[in-house]
Amino acid sequence: MRYVCASVAGSILFGLWLHGSDPAAAAVQAPSASYDVLIQNGRIIDGTGNPAVRADVGVRGNRIVAIGNLAAATAVRTVDARGLVITPGFIDIHSHADDGDENAGLRHSDPLRRAAPNLVTQGITTVVVNPDGDSPWPIKEQRERYVKDRIGPNAIQLAGHNTIRRMALGRDPRRPATGAEIERMKTLVAQAMAEGAFGLSAGLEYEPGRWSTTDELVSLVEEAARHGGFYIAHERSAGEPMWYYPSQDGPHAPTFLDSVRENIEIAERTGARVVITHIKARGGRYWGASALVIAAVERARARGLDVWADQYPYNTTGSDGQIVLIPEWALNDPAGGGTPNYAAVLERQLADPGKAAKIRGDITFEIVRRGEAANIRVFEHPDPSYIGKTIAELAKSRGMTAVDLAIELQMKGFTTRRGGARLRGFSLSETDMEAFASRPWVATSSDAGVALPADGPATHPRFYGTFPRKLRRYAIERGTQSVEEAVRSATSLPARILNLCDRGLLQPGYRADLAILDLDRVADRATFTDPHQFADGVPYVLVNGVFVVDKGKPTHKLPGEALSRPAGACRADR
Ligand SMILES: [Zn+2]
């Protein structure tokens, strides 16, 4: 028998049943059945984590209607997938595809941006927007723009905690909220949920979220959950918080472990589904923390708490690309006014011995937090001989310490640029990344938005390469997980977290969000010096039955929908 998987055989019958009211009649008609799109001769990886099997896929309109042996079928468009695999389209649970003002990303006036070519060419068919606590307001208008102007991938909206907190607390949000303000925030959460949000996002390392208490979050997450929503949080800290300097903020700041414990507490107190987003242990002092965090999350899950995570497959973060090794407080010009000359500002500060000691201490701290001197690299500097070298290499060749080198970068680099150079730290350990990636409760996400080449060389390669990289580097080359599990982490797992009832699996009746991959070639091509390069090995991608990638090229079509929350829980047997 050609098809061995029982569930696929079941799907064939179900698929044929969809063609007409009489299953027997449909089965008889099957050989001559016609489809809008027919994908033949490939293998399917259905998103469950089950092994690949040979099967053809038939699409009619925006749905998958048949999976099985469709050799005799005809179609408006037939794709020969010999040597290729067909997977559900990837669902990106942490996306910056619609950040910023009204003319950004998926709401941009330029349809080329709304088509999100750098995302769909990775196989992404659905993005979850408004992460890290920031959403436009009201989100109803964002949704109306999607419907009116059309978008490439499907979009799922979140309500942003920071946005809501700013509205409720007004001018001075650097404090705990009052009872009345928490009530006001609950009203705003309820409004966003009514307008189509799938849940609440938080950005607790940023202002004003960093001033919120766990009690405040519990109240708001309870409110979101009451309307069927989940909670997804950028942690207070992935090691030490980005805002923290030992010389300014005392000995204590929330750690990565504190942040994970807070999420578990919120899950416990609310019963809500909680996602630890872009999970990572940042900086040399936290490498290895994945073991403790995994143990804590798995103990929580074992006692029934609804805790999950997502992760991007790069060992460098978004903020790692904007490193300023000189502490921010030391570069705030006391004289003020005019175009700042940061070299002059720093020189004045260092003339004060007390301040100089604090600055040097904070630089030492920042170097470790950003991955240590051997893992921080120079990307832009007036002296071309610096480019591509690490802080450790430059310091060694000059016979100075890494701290002195950081000071020299400001003194002899671009004087109007904080820090004097463009640096990137590689602040995450691959050991931690693989430990997280191997867990069945960790989804793959990009933490990236829409990009075009005009956006310049500082774009993180994850904007173009996330999902192909996960498959190439982690599944195929390093064996962190199987290809089928890596596909699951990008399809049925995020669909399960989001409670999507008809996306994330290859099944008849599901929406035709599909990626067709060449596993021999699939790979990210975007690099830190040349980021605007589409991934390899993703020849076809369909969103709602429409080709958004065809023969490896983006079509710039706009078939994406603003998705709505299903009324009840979907099947939980994934
Ligand atoms: Zn974030």
Tab-separated table of C-alpha atoms and ligand atoms in Angstrom, residues 94 96 132 206 234 277-278 280 447, ligand 1:
chain	number	residue	atom	x	y	z
A	94	HIS	CA	6.070	37.006	18.256
A	96	HIS	CA	6.965	43.012	14.872
A	132	ASP	CA	6.174	43.331	23.999
A	206	TYR	CA	10.386	48.479	29.191
A	234	HIS	CA	8.544	39.906	27.376
A	277	THR	CA	8.172	34.999	24.916
A	278	HIS	CA	11.570	34.888	23.159
A	280	LYS	CA	16.616	33.352	26.546
A	447	ASP	CA	10.762	38.622	16.912
B	1	ZN	ZN	10.549	41.455	23.246
